[in-house]
Coordinates of C-alpha atoms and ligand atoms in Angstrom, one line a residue:
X1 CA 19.8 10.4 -2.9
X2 CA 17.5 8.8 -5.6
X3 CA 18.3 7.8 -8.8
X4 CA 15.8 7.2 -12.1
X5 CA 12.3 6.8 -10.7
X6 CA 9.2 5.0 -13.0
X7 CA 5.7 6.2 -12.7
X8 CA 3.9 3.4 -13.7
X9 CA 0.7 4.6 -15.5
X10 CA -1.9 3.2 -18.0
X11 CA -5.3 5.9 -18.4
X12 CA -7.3 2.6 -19.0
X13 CA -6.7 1.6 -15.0
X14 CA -9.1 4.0 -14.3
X15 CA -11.8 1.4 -15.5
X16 CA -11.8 -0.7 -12.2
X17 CA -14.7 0.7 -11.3
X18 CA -17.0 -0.9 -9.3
X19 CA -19.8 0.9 -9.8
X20 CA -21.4 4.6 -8.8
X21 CA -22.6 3.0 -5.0
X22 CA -19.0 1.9 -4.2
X23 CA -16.3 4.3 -2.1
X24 CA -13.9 2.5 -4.6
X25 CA -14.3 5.7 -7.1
X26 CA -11.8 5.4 -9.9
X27 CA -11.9 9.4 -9.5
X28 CA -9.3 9.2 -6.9
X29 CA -6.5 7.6 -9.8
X30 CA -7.5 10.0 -12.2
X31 CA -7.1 13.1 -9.8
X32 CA -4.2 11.8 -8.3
X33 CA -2.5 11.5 -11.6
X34 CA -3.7 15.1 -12.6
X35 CA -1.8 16.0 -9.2
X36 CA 1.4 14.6 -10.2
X37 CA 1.4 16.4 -13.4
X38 CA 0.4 19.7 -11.4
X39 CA 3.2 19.8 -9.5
X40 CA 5.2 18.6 -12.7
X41 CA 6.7 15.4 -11.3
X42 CA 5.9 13.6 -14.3
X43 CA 8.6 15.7 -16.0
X44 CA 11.2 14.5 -13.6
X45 CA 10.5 10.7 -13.9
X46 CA 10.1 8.1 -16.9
X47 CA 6.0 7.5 -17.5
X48 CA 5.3 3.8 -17.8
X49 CA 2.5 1.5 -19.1
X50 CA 3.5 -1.7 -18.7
X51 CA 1.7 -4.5 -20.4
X52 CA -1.0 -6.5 -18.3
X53 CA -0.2 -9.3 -15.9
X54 CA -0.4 -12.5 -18.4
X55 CA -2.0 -16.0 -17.6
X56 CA 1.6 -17.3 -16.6
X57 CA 2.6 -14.3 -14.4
X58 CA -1.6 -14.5 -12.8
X59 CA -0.7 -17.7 -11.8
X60 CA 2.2 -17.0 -9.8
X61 CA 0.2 -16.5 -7.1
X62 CA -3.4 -17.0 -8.2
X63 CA -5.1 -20.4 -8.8
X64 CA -6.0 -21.2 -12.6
X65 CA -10.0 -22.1 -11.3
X66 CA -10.2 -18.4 -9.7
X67 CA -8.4 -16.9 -12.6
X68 CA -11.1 -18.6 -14.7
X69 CA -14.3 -17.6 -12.6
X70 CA -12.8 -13.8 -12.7
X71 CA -12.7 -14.2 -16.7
X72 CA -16.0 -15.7 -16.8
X73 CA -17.3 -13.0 -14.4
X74 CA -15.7 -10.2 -16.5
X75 CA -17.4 -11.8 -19.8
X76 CA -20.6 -11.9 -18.3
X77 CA -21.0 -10.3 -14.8
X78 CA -24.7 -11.1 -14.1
X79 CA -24.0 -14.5 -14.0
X80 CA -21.0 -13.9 -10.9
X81 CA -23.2 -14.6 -7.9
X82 CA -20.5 -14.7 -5.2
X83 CA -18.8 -17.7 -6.1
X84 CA -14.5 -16.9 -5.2
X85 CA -16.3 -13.5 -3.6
X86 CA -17.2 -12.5 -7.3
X87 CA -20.6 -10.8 -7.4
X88 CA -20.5 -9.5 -3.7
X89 CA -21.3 -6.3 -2.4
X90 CA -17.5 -5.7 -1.8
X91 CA -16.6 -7.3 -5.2
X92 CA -19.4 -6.5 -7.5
X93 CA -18.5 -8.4 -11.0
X94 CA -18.3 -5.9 -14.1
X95 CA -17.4 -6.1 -18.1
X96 CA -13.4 -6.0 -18.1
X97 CA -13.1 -6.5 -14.7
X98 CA -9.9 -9.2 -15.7
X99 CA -8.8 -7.5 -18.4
X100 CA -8.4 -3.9 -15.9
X101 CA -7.1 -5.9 -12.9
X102 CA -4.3 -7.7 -15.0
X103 CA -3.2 -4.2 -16.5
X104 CA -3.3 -3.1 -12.6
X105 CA -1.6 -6.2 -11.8
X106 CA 1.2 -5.7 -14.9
X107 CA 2.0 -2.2 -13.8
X108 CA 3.2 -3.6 -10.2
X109 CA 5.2 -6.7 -12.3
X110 CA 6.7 -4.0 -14.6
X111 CA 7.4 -1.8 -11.9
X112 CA 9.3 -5.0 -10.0
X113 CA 11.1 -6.2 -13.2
X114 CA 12.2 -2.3 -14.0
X115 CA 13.6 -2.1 -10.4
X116 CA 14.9 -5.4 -10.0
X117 CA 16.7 -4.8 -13.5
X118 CA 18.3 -2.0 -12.2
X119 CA 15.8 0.4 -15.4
X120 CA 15.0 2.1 -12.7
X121 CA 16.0 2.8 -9.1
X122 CA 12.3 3.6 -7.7
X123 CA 8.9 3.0 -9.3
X124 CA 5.4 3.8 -8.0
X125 CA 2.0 2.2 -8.7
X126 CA -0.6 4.1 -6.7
X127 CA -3.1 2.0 -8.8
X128 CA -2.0 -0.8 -7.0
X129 CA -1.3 -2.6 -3.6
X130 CA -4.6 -4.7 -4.1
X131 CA -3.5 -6.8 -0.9
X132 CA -6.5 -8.3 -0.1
X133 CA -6.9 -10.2 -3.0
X134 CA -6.4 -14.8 -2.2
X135 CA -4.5 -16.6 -4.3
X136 CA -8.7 -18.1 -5.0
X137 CA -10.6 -15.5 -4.4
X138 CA -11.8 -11.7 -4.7
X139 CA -12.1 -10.1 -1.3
X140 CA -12.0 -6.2 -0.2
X141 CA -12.3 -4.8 -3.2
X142 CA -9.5 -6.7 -4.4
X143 CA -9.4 -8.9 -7.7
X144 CA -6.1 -9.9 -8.7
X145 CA -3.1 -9.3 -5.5
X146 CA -0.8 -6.9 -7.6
X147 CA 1.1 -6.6 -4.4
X148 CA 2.1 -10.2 -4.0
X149 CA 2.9 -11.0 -8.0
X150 CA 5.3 -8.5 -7.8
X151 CA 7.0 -10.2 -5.3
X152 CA 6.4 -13.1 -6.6
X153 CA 8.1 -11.7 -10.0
X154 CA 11.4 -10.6 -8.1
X155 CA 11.3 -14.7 -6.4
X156 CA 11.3 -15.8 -9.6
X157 CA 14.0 -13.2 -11.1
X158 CA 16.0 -14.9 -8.2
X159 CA 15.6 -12.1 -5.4
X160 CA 15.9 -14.4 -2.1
X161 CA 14.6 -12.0 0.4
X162 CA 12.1 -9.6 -0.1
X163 CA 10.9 -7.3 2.2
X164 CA 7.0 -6.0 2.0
X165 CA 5.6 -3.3 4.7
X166 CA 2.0 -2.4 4.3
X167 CA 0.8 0.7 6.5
X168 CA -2.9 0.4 5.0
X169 CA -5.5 0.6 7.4
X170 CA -6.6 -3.0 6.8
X171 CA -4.2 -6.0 7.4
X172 CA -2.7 -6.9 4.5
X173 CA -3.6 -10.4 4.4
X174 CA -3.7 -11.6 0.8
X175 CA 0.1 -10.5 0.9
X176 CA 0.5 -12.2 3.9
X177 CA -1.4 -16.0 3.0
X178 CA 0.3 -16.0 -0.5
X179 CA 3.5 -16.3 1.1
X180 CA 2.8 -17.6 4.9
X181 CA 5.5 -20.7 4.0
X182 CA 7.9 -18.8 2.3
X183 CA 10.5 -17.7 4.4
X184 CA 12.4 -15.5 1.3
X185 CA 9.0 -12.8 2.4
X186 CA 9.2 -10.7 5.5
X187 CA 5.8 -9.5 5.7
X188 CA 5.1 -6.8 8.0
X189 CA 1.5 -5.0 8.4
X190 CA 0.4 -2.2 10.4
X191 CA -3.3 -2.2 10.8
X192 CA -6.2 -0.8 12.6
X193 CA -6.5 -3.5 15.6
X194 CA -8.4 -7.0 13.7
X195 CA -11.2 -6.5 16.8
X196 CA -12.6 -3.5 15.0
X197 CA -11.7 -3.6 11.6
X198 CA -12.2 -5.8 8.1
X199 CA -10.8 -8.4 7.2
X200 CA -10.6 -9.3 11.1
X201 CA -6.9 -10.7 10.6
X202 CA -3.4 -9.4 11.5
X203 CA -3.2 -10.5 15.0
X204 CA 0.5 -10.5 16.7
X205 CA 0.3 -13.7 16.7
X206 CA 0.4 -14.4 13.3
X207 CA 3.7 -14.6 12.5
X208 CA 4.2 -17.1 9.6
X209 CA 4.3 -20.9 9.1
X210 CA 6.4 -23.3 11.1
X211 CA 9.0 -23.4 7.8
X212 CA 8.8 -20.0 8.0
X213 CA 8.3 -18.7 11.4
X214 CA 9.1 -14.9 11.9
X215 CA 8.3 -13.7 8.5
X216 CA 4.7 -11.8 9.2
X217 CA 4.8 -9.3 11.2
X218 CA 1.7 -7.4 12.3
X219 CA 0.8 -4.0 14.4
X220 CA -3.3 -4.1 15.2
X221 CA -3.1 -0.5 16.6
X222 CA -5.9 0.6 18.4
X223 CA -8.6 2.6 16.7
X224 CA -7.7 6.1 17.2
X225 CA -4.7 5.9 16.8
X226 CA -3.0 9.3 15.6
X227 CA 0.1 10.7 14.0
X228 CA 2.7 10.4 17.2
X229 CA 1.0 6.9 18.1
X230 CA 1.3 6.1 14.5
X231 CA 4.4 6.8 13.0
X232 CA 5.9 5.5 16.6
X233 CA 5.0 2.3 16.3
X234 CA 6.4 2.3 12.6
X235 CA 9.6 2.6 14.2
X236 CA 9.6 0.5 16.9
X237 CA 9.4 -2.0 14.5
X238 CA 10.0 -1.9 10.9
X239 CA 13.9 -0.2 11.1
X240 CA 15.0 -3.2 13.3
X241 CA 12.9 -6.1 11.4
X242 CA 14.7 -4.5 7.9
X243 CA 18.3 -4.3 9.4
X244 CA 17.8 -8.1 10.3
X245 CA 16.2 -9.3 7.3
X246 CA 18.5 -7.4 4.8
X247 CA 16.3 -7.1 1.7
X248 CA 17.2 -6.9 -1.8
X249 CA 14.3 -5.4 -2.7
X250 CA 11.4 -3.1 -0.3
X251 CA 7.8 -3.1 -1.8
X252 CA 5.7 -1.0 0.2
X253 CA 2.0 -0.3 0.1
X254 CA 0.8 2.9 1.1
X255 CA -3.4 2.8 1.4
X256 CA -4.0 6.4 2.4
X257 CA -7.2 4.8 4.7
X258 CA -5.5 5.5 8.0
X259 CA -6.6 9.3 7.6
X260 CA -8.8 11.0 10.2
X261 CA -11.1 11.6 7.2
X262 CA -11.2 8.2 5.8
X263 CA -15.0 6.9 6.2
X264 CA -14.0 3.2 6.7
X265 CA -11.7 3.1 9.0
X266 CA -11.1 4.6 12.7
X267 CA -7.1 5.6 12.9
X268 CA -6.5 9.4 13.3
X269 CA -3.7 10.1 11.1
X270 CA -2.8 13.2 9.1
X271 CA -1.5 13.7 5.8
X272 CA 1.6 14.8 7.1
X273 CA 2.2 11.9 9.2
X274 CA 1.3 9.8 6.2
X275 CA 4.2 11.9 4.2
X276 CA 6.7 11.3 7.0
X277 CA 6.0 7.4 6.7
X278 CA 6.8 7.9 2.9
X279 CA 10.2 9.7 3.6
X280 CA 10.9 6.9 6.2
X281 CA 10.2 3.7 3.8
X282 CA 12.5 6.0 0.9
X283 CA 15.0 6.1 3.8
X284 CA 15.1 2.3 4.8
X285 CA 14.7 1.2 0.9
X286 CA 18.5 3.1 0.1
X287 CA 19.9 2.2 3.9
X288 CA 18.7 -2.0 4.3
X289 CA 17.9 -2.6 0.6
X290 CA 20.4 -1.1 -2.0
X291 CA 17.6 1.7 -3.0
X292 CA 15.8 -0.7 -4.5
X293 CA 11.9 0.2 -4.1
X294 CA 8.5 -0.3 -5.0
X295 CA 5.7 1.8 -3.8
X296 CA 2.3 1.0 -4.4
X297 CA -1.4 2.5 -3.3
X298 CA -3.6 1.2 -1.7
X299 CA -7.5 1.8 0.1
X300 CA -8.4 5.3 0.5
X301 CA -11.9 6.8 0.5
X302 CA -12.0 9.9 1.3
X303 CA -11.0 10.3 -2.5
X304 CA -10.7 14.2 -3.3
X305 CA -9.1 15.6 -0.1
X306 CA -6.7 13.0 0.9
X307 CA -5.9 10.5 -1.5
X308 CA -4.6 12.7 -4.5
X309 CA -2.2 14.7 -1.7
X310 CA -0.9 11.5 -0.3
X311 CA 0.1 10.0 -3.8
X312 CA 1.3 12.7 -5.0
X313 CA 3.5 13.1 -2.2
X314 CA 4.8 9.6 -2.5
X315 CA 5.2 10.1 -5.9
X316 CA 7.6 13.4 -5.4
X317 CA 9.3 11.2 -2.7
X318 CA 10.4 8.5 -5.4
X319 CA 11.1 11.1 -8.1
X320 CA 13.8 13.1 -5.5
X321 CA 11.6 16.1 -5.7
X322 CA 9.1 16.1 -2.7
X323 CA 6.6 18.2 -2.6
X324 CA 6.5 20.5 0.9
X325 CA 3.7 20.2 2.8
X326 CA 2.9 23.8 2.8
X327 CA 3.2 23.8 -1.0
X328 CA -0.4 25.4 -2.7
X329 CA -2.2 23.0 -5.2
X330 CA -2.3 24.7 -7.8
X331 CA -5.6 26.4 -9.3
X332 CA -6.4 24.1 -12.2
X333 CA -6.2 21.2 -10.1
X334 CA -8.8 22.8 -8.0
X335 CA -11.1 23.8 -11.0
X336 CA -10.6 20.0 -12.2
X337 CA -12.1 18.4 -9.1
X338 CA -15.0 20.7 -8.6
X339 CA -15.9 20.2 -12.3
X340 CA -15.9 16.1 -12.0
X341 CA -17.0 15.9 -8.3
X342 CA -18.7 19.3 -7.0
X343 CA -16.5 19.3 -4.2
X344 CA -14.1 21.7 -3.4
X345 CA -10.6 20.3 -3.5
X346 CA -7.6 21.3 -0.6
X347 CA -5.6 24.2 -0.9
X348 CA -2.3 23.2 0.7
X349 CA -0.6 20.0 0.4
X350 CA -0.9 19.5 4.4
X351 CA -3.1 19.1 7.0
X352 CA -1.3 21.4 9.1
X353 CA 0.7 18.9 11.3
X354 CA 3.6 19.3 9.8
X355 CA 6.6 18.3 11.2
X356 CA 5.0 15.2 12.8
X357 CA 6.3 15.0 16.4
X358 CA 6.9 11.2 17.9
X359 CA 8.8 9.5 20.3
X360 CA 11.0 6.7 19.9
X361 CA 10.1 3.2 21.6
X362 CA 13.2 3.4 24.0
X363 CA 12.5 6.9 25.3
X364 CA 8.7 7.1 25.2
X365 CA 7.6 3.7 26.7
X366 CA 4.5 3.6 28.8
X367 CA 3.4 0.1 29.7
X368 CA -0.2 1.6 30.2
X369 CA -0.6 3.1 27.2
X370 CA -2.8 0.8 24.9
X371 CA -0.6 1.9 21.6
X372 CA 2.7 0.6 23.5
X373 CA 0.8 -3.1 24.6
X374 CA 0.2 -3.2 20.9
X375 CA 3.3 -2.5 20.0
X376 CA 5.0 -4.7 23.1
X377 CA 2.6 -7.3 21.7
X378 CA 4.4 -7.9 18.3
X379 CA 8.1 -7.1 18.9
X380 CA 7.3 -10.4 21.8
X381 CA 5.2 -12.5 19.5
X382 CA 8.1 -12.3 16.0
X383 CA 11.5 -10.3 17.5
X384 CA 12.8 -13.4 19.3
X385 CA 12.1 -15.4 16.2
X386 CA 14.1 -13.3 14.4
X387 CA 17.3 -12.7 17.1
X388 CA 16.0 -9.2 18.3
X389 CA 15.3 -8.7 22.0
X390 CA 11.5 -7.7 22.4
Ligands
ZN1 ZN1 -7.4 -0.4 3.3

């Protein structure tokens, strides 16, 4: 079912490090790649670097003024004292911080140039999905919106619809405001619910500019949420919103932050439910958009036991060789991560709720049940806009 896959992979990208206080740790790139080569999936897929996002290709979506204070932080980072949300607890300012978020940034371009090109059927960037990043300004941990100037790249390649489905725990709303009046983007979002969660955006109700109505979509699920609720609500609404739309291309973000272990977030969701989302976006990529797909990362703090396993299953996804949940990490891998972090690492590439059980939205509908009012709440804000009954 899958063709060539790209890993897209610099070692330096491991610099966007915020510092030794925030749950950003770098750590969880570095063991995540180590992961992928454990399992030897980097055998059975070309290993990119691309070059770094450039001034022109920044500016795509970001403003030159931002792009400029981000420089100017990066050169000098005492002097960034929250001005475009540069110098903030969130986003503290640090030497390189431009030069490491453009190579972040370039590895999403290359990976959208490679696909688009037809180089390469699939291509991951688990260093990416940076989605809360503005077009002028910094925010969630998020410098420059890698997630956005990819799709940004395949406009400009001349791609005229581009689908982008973010199952991070937070909304992805950088993704969402840089192309709110741009009807060629179907953005669609599911989210911990914006009453309980950063960045307090995502409501059903947004659904896109009046030149552009119906093309954000967002899910605010209820914290708490777990795998059946989860992966339900997936399909109630991304299959139908892709068969519509007809992409060329899907970019997908895949923060691992929805996990029950995840300490800034509230969802309940296992790895395995988190795997069987991957399979499903691989699915919808070859059925609605001609294979063509870009995976990215995304948050994820719980950065030994769940972010390395969900990677590295969506990187065996894209390569055609997925890993099984109840596959044992092998020992090294385990020897690694006590040596850096003096934690013990998993043993099994599962949380033990595999196969993930769910019903559909036809057969399982409760109009009590506060997962289907969320749900019911954005197929009646955006489906009519779009032709689909609600
Ligand atoms: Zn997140």
């Amino acid at each position: 079912m899958s063709g060539r896959a790209q890993l897209m992979w610099d070692e330096a990208v491991t610099g966007y490090d915020f510092g030794p206080d925030h749950p950003m740790d770098p750590v969880r790139l570095a063991l995540t790649r180590k992961l992928v080569a454990a399992f030897g999936l980097d055998r059975e897929m070309e290993v990119v670097a691309a070059k770094p996002a450039g001034e022109s290709t920044l500016r795509l979506v970001h403003r030159e003024d931002y792009i400029d204070a981000v420089k100017a932080a990066s050169a000098d980072p005492a002097r960034a004292l929250g001005a475009y949300g540069l110098g903030t607890v969130d986003d503290p300012a640090f030497a390189g911080m431009h030069e490491v978020s453009a190579l972040i940034a370039g590895q999403s371009v290359g990976a959208a140039e490679a696909v688009w090109r037809g180089d390469a059927e699939h291509a991951v960037n688990f260093a990416g999905g940076l989605h809360h990043a503005m077009p002028g300004g910094a925010s969630g941990f998020c410098i420059y919106n890698d997630a956005a100037l990819a799709i940004a790249r395949l406009l400009e390649l001349g791609a005229e619809r581009v689908a982008y489905v973010d199952v991070d725990v937070h909304h992805g709303d950088g993704v969402q405001a840089a192309f709110w009046e741009d009807p060629r983007v179907l953005t669609i979002s599911l989210h911990e619910h914006p009453r309980t969660l950063f960045p307090q955006t995502g409501w059903p109700q947004e659904t896109g500019a009046d030149c552009a109505e119906g093309s954000a979509v967002n899910v605010g699920l209820p914290a708490g949420t777990g795998d059946a609720g989860w992966v339900r609500a997936f399909h109630a609404v991304v299959p139908e919103l892709l068969a519509e739309f007809r992409p060329q291309v899907l970019v997908s973000q895949h923060g691992a932050d929805t996990h029950f272990e995840d300490p800034l977030a509230h969802l309940a969701v296992s790895l395995d439910a988190q795997r069987a989302v991957q399979v499903a976006c691989h699915e919808l990529a070859h059925e609605y958009a001609g294979g063509k797909w870009i995976a990215l990362g995304g948050g994820g703090y719980a950065v030994v036991d769940v972010v390395p396993r969900s990677w590295t299953h969506l990187v065996g996804i894209a390569a055609g060789r997925p890993v099984a949940p109840e596959a044992v990490i092998p020992e090294p891998w385990r020897q690694e991560v006590f040596a850096r972090t003096r934690q013990l690492g998993p043993q099994r590439m599962t949380d033990g709720r595999w196969p993930v059980n769910w019903a559909s939205w036809e057969s399982g509908y409760d109009p009590a049940d506060r997962l289907d009012q969320a749900v019911r709440a954005t197929r009646q804000a955006v489906f009519p806009l779009r032709g689909l009954l609600p």
